mmCIF file of C-alpha atoms and ligand atoms in Angstrom:
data_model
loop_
_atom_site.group_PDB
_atom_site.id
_atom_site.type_symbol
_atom_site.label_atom_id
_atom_site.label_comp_id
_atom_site.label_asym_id
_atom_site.label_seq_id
_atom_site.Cartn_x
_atom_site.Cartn_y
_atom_site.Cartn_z
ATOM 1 C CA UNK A 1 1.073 -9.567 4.184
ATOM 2 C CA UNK A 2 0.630 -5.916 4.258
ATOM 3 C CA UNK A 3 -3.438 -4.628 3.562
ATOM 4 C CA UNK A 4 -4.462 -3.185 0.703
ATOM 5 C CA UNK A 5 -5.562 -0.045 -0.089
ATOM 6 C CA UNK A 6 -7.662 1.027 -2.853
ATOM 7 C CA UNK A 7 -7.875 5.037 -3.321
ATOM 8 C CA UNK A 8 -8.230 7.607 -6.365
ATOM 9 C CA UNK A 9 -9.881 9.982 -7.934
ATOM 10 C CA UNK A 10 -12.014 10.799 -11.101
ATOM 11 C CA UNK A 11 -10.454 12.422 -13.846
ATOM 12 C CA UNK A 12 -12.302 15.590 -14.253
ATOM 13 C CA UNK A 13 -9.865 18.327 -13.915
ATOM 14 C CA UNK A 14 -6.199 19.082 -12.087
ATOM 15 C CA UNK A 15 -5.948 18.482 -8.851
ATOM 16 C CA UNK A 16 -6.177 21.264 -6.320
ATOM 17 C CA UNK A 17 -4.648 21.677 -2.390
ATOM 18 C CA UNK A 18 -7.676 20.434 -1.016
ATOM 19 C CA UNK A 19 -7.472 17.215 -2.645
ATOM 20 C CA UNK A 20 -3.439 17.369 -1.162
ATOM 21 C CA UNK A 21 -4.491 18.030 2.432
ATOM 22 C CA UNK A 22 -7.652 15.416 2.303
ATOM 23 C CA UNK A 23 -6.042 12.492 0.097
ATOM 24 C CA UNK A 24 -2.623 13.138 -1.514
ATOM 25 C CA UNK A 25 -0.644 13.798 1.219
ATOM 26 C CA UNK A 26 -1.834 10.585 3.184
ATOM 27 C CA UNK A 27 -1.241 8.470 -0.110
ATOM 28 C CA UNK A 28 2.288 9.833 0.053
ATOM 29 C CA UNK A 29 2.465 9.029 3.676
ATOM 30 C CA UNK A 30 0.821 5.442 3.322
ATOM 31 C CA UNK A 31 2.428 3.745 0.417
ATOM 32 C CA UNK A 32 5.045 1.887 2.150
ATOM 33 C CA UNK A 33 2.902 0.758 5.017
ATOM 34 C CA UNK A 34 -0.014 -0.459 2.843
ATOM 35 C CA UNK A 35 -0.165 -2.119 -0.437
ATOM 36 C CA UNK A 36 -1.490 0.400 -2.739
ATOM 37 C CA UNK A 37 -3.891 0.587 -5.399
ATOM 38 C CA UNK A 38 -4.626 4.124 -7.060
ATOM 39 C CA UNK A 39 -7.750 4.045 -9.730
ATOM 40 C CA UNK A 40 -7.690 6.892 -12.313
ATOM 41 C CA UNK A 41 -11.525 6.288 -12.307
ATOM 42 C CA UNK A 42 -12.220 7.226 -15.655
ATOM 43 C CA UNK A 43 -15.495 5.441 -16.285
ATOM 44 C CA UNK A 44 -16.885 7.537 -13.897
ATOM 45 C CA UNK A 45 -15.638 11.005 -15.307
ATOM 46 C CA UNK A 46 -16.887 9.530 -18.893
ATOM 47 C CA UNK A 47 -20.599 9.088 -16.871
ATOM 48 C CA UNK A 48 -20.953 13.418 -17.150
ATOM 49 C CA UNK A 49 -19.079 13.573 -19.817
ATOM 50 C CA UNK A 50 -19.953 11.137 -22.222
ATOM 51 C CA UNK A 51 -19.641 13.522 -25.061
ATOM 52 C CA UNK A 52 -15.826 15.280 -23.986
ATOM 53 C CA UNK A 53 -14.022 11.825 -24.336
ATOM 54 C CA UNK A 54 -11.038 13.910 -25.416
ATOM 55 C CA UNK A 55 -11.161 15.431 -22.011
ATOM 56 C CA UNK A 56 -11.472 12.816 -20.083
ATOM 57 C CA UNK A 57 -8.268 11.746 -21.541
ATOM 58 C CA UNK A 58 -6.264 14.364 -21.134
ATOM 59 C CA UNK A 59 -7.465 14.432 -17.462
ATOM 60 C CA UNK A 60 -6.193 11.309 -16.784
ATOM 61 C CA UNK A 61 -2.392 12.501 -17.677
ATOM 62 C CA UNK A 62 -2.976 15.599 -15.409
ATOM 63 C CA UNK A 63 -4.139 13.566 -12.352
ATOM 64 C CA UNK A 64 -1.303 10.996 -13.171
ATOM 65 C CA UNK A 65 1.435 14.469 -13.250
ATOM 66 C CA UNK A 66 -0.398 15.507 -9.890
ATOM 67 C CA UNK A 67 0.127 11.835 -8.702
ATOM 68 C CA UNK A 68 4.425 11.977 -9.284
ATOM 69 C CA UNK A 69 4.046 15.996 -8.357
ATOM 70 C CA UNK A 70 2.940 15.183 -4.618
ATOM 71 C CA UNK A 71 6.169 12.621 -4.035
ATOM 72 C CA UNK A 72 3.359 8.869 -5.307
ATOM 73 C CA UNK A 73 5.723 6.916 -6.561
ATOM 74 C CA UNK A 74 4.731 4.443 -8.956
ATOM 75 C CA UNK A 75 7.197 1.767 -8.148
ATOM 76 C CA UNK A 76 5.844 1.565 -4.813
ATOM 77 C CA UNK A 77 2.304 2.528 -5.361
ATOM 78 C CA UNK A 78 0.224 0.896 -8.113
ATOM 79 C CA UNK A 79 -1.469 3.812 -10.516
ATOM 80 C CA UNK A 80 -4.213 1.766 -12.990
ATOM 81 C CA UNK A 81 -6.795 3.392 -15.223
ATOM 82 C CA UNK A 82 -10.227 1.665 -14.402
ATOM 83 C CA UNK A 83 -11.268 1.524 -18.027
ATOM 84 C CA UNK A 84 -8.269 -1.194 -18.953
ATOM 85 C CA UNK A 85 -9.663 -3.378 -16.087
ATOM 86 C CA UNK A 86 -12.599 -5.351 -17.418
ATOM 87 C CA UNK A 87 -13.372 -7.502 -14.408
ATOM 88 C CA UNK A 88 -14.192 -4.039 -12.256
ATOM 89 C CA UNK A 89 -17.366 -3.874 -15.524
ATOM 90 C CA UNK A 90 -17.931 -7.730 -15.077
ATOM 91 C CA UNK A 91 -18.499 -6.840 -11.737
ATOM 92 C CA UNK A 92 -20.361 -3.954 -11.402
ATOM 93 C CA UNK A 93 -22.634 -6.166 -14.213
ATOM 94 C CA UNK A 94 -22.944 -8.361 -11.536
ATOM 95 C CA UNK A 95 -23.688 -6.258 -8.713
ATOM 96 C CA UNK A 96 -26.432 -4.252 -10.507
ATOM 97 C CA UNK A 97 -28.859 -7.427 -9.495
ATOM 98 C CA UNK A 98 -28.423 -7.165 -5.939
ATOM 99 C CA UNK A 99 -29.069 -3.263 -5.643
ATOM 100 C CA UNK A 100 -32.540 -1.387 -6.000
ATOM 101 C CA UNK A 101 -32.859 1.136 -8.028
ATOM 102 C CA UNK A 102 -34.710 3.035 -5.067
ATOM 103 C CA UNK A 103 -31.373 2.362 -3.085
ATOM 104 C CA UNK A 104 -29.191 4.186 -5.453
ATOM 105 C CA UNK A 105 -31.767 7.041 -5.974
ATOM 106 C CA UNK A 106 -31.624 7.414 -1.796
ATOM 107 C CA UNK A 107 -27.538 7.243 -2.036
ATOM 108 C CA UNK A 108 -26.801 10.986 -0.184
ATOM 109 C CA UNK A 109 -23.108 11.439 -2.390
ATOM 110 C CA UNK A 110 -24.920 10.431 -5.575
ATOM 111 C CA UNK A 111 -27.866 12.566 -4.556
ATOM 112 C CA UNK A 112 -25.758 15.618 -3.976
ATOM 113 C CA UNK A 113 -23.842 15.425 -7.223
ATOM 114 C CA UNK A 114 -26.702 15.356 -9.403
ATOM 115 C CA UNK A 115 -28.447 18.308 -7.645
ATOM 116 C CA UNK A 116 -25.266 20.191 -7.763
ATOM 117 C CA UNK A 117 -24.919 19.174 -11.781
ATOM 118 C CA UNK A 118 -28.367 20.364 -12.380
ATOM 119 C CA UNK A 119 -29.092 16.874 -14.872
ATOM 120 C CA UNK A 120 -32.673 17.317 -12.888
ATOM 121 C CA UNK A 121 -34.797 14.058 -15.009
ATOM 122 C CA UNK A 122 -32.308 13.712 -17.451
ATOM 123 C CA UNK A 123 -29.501 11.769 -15.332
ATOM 124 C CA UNK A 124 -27.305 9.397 -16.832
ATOM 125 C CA UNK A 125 -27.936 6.188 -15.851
ATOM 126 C CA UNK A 126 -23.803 5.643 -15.190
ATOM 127 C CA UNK A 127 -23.862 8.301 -12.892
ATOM 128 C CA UNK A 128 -26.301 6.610 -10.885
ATOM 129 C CA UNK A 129 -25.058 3.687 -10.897
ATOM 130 C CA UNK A 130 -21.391 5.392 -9.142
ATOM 131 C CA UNK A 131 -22.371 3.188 -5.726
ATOM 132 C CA UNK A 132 -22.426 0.080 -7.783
ATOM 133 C CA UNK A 133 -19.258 0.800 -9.750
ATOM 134 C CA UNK A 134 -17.086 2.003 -7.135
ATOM 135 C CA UNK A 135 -18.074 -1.007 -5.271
ATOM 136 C CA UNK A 136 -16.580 -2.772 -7.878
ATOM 137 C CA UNK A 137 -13.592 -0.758 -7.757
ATOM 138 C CA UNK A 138 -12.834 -1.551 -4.387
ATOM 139 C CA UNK A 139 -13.921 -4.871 -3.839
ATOM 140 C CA UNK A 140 -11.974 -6.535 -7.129
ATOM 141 C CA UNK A 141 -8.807 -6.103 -5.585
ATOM 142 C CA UNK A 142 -9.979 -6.909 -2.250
ATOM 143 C CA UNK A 143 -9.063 -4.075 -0.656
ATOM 144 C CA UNK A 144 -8.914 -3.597 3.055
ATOM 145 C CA UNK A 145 -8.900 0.110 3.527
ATOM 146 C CA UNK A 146 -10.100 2.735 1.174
ATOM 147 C CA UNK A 147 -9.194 6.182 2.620
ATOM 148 C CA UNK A 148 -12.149 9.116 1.568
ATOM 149 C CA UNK A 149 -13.098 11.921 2.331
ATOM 150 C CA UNK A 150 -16.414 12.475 4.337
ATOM 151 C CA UNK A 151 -18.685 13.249 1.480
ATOM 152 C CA UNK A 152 -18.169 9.603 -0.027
ATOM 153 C CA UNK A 153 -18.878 7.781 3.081
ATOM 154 C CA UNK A 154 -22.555 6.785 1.879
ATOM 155 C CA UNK A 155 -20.726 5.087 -1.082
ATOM 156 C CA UNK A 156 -18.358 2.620 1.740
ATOM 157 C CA UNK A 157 -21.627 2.219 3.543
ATOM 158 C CA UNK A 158 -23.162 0.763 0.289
ATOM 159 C CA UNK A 159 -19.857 -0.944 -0.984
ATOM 160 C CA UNK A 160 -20.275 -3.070 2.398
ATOM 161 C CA UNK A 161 -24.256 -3.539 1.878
ATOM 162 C CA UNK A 162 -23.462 -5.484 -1.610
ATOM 163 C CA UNK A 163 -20.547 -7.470 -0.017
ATOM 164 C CA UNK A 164 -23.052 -8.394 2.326
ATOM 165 C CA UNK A 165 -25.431 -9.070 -0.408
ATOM 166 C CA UNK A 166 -23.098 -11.318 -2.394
ATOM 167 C CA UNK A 167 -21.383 -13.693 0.309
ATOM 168 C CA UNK A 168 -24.803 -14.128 1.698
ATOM 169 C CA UNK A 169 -26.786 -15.097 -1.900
ATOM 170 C CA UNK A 170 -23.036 -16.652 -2.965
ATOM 171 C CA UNK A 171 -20.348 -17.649 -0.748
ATOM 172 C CA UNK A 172 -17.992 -15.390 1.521
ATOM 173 C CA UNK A 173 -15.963 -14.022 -1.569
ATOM 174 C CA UNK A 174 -15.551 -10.147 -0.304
ATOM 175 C CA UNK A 175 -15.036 -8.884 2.876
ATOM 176 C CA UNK A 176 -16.345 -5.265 3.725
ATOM 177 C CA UNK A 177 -13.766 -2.300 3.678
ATOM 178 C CA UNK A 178 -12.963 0.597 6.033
ATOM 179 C CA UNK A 179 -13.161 3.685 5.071
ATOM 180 C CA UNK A 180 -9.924 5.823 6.527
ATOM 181 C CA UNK A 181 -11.070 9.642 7.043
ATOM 182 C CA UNK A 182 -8.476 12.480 7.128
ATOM 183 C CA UNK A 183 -7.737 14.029 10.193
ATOM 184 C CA UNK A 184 -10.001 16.780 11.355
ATOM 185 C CA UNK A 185 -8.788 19.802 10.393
ATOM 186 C CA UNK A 186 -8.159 17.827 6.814
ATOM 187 C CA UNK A 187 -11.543 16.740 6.409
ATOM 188 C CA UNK A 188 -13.034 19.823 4.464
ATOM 189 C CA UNK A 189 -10.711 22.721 2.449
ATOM 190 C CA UNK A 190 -12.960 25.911 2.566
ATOM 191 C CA UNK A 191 -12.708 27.473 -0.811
ATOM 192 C CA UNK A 192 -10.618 30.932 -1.238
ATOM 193 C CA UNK A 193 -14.194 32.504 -1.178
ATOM 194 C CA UNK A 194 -15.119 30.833 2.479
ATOM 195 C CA UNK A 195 -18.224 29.610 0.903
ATOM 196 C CA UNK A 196 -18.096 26.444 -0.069
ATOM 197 C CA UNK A 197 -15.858 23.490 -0.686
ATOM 198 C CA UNK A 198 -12.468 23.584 -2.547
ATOM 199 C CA UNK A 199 -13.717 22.927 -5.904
ATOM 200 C CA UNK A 200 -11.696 23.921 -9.709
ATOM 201 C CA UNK A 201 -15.282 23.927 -10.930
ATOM 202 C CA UNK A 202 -16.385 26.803 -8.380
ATOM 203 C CA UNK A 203 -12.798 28.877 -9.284
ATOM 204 C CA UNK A 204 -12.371 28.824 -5.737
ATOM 205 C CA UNK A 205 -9.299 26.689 -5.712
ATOM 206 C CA UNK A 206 -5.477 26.923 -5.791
ATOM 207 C CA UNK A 207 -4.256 24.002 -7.991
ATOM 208 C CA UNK A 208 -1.062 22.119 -7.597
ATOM 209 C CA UNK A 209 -0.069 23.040 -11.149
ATOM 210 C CA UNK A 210 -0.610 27.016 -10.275
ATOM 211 C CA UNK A 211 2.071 28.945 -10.821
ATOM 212 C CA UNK A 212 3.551 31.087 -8.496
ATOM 213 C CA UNK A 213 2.136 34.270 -9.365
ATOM 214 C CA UNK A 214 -1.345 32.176 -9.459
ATOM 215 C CA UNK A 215 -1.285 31.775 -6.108
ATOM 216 C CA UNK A 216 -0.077 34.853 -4.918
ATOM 217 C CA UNK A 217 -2.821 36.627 -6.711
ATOM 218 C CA UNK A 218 -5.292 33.599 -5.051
ATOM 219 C CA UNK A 219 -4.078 33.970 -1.517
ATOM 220 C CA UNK A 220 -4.223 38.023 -1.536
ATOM 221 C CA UNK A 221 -8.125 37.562 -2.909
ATOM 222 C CA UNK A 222 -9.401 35.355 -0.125
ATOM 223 C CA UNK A 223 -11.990 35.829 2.058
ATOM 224 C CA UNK A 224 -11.299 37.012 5.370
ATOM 225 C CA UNK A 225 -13.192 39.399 7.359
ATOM 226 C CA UNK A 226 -15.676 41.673 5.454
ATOM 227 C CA UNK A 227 -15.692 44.070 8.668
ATOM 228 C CA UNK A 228 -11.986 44.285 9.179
ATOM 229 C CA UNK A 229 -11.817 47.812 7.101
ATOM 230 C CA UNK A 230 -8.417 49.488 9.351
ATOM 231 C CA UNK A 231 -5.512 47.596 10.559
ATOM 232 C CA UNK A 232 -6.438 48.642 13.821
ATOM 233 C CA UNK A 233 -9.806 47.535 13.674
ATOM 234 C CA UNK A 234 -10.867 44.108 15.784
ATOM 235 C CA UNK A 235 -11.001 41.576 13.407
ATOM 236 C CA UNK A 236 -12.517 37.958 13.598
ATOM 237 C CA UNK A 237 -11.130 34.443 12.626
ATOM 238 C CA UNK A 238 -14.216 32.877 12.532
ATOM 239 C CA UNK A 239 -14.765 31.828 9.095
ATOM 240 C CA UNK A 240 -11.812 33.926 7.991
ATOM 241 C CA UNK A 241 -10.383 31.706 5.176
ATOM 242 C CA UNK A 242 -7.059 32.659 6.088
ATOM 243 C CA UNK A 243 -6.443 31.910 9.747
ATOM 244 C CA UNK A 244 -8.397 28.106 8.503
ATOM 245 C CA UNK A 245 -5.433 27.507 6.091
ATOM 246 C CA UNK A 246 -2.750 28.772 8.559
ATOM 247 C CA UNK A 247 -3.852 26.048 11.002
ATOM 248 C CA UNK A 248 -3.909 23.667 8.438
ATOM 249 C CA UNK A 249 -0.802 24.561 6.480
ATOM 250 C CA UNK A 250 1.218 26.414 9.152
ATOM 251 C CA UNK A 251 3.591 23.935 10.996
ATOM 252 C CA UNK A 252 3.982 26.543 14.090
ATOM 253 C CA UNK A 253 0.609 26.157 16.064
ATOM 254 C CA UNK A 254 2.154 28.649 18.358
ATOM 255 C CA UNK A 255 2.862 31.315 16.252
ATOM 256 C CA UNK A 256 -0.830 31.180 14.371
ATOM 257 C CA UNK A 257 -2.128 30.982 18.021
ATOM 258 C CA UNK A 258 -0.226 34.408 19.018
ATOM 259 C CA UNK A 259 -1.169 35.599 15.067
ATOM 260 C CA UNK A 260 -4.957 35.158 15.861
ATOM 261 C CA UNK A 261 -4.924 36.890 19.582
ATOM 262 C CA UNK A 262 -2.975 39.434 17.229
ATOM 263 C CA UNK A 263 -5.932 39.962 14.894
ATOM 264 C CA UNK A 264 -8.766 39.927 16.934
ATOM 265 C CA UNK A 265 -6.668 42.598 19.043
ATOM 266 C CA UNK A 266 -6.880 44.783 16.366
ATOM 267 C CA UNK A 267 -3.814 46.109 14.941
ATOM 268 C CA UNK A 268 -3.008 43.075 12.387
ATOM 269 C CA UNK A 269 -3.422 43.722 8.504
ATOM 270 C CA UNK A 270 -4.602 40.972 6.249
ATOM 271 C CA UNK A 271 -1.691 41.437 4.292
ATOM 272 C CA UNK A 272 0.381 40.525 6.809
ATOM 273 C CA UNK A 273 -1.275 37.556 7.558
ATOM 274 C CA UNK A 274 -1.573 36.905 3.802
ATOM 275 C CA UNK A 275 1.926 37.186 3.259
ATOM 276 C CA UNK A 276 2.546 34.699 5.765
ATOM 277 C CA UNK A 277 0.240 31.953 4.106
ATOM 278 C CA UNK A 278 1.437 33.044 0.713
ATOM 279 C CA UNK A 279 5.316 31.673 1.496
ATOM 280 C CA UNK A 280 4.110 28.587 3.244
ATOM 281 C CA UNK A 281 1.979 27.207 0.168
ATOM 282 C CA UNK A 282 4.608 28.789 -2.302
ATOM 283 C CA UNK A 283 7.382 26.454 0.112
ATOM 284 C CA UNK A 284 4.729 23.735 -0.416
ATOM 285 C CA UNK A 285 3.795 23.631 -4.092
ATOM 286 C CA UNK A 286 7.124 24.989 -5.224
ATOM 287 C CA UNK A 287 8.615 21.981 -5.240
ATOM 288 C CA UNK A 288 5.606 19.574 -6.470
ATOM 289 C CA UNK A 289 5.760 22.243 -9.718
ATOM 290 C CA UNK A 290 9.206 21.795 -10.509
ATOM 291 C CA UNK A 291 8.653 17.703 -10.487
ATOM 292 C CA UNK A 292 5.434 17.973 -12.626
ATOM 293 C CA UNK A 293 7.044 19.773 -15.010
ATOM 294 C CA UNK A 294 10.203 17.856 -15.704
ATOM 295 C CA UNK A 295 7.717 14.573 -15.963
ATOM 296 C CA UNK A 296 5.632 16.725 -17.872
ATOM 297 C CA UNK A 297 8.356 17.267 -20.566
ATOM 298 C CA UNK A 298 8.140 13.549 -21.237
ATOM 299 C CA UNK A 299 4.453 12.559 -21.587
ATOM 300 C CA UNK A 300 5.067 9.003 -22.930
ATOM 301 C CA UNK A 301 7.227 7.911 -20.066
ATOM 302 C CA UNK A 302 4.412 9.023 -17.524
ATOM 303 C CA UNK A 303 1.945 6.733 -19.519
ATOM 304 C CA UNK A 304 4.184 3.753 -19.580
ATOM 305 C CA UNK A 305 3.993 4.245 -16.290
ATOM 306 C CA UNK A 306 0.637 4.027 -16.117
ATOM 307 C CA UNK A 307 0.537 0.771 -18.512
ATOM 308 C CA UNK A 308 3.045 -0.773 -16.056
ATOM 309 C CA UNK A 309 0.670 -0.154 -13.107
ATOM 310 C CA UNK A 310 -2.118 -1.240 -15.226
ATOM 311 C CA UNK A 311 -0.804 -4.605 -16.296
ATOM 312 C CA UNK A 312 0.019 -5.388 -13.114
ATOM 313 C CA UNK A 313 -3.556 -4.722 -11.814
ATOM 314 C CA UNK A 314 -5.033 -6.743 -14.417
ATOM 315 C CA UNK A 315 -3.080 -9.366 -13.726
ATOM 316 C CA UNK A 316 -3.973 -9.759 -9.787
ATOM 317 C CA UNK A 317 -7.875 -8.898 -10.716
ATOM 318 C CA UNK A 318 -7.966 -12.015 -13.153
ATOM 319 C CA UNK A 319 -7.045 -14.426 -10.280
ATOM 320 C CA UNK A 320 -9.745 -12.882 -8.278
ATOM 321 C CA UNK A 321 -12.411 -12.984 -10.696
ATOM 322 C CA UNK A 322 -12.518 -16.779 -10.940
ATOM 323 C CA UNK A 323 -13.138 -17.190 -7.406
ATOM 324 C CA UNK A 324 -16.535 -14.543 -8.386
ATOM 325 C CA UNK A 325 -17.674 -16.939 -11.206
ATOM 326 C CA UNK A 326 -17.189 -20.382 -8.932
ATOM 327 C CA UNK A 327 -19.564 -18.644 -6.247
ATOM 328 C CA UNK A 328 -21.686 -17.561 -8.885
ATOM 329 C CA UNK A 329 -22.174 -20.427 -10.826
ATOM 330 C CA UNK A 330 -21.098 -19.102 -14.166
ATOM 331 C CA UNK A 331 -17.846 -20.580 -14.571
ATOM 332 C CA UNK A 332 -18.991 -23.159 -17.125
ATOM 333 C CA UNK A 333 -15.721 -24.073 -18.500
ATOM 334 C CA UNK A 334 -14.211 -24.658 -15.043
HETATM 335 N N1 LIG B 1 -15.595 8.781 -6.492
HETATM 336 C C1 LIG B 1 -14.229 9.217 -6.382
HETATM 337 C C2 LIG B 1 -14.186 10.718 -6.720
HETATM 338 O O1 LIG B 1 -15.179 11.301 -7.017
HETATM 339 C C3 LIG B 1 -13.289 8.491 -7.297
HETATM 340 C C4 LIG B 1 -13.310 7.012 -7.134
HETATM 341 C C5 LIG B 1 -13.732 6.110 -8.061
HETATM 342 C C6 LIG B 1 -12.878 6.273 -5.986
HETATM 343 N N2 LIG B 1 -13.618 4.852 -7.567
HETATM 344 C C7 LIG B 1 -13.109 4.911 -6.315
HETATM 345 C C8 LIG B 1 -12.368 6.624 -4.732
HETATM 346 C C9 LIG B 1 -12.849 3.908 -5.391
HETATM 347 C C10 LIG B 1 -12.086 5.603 -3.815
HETATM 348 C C11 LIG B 1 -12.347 4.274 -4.150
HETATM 349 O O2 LIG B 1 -13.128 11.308 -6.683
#
């Protein structure tokens, strides 16, 4: 039996190349190896924006076009949209009980996100509640692995504390999951401005649906190093946004090595070394564009799609479910 994996994202805007390099790209890689799960968490993205509903659901058709864009294919992988599951909200009903409200308030990822959405006392009480949900997420299927990036590791950490919870109060039902990090250099996609994370909401942040002038015009603005005036002037590739993405994006290690000695030489422009990064993520999203726009074309085929996927994860999270209500002594109609 191959493990399952349970990954995906919330539907709160297109995805961008730092989502590729810390997720996508390893859910291309891992679909045949694992058996996977992909959530289109959209109960979350409706816990900030309870009032855009219309947004939310027009996200979840962009992440599902970034999804067949990046190579996922939904015959192999399963895609589901968490809202048509209704044991992951029996659940997370369930798991509220065995999780303090001082807990969640302490959770560092949940913490972070509310700072950085400014809701100060006025936070919805979904959002806080992401720990317990996305616990439910991962542990209705079961799943083995659930490959994040670094900032959600606090949410594993308390996925395994209510597993723990519930097969000590209950009966062994769960078992805890791993978390699977991206490599390293993976791990964290510097924004175009250097500053802070790859984010669509910052503007710092070349999208999979760009288009090709898009990211030319992206590339040439990034950050690289303020003091580098002349071509012949020394120049540093220390935080110079550039040089990060060439070792990340660049397949010949020995070329950026020689391209770095280069530039801190002196007497290497940043255009040069922009040009350079410019055809390797053209190469790279060139192709993704073209297949997002001919599924694209057809909208209603990309959501049957998603109803296939969906059905079938229904169908699998039923049989679990009864095993929850034996342990918990609620199935009163056997
Ligand atoms: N929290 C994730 C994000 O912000 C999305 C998500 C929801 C998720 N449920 C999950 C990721 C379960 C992994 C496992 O993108």
């Amino acid at each position: 039996m191959k493990k399952i994996i349970l990954t995906g994202d919330r539907p709160s805007g297109a995805l961008h190349i730092g989502h590729y390099v810390g997720s996508l790209q390893n859910r291309v890689a891992l679909q045949h190896e694992y058996q996977q799960y992909i959530i289109i968490a959209d109960v979350q993205a409706l816990s900030a924006n309870a009032e855009n509903p219309e947004r939310v659901r027009y996200n979840v058709l962009q992440v599902m076009l970034d999804y067949l864009a990046v190579g996922i294919d939904p015959q192999v992988s399963t895609i589901f949209i968490q809202s048509l599951i209704p044991e992951i909200a029996e659940l997370t009903m369930f798991f509220v009980n065995l999780v303090t409200l001082a807990r969640l308030q302490r959770n560092p990822t949940v913490k972070e996100e509310i700072r950085q959405k400014g809701f100060g006392e006025s936070i919805p009480t979904g959002f806080l509640m992401h720990p317990i949900s996305q616990a439910a997420d991962i542990t209705f299927i079961k799943a083995d692995v659930v490959p994040v990036g670094e900032d959600q590791l606090p949410l594993i950490e308390q996925c395994c504390e209510i597993v723990r919870s519930f097969n000590r109060i209950y009966a062994p039902v769960f078992h805890e999951p791993k978390a699977l990090l991206p490599e390293a250099g993976a791990r964290r996609l510097m924004g175009l401005d250097g500053k802070a994370k790859m984010s669509k909401s910052l503007g710092n942040a070349i999208l999979l649906s760009d288009s090709a002038e898009e990211i030319s015009k992206k590339v040439m603005s990034m950050y690289t190093d303020p003091k580098h005036l002349h071509v012949a002037d020394p120049g540093s590739v220390e935080g110079n946004v550039v040089f990060m993405y060439l070792d990340i994006f660049d397949p010949n290690k020995d070329e950026v090595a020689e391209l770095k000695a280069h530039y801190q030489r002196g007497g290497l422009g940043d255009v040069t070394i922009k040009k350079r990064l410019n055809g390797i993520l053209q190469d790279l999203i060139g192709p993704m564009r073209l297949r997002r726009e001919e599924f694209a074309k057809d909208p209603a085929t990309v959501m049957q799609l998603l109803q296939q996927g969906t059905l079938k994860t229904r169908e699998a999270a039923a049989k679990k479910m009864a095993e929850v209500r034996k342990a918990m002594h609620i199935d009163y109609f056997g």
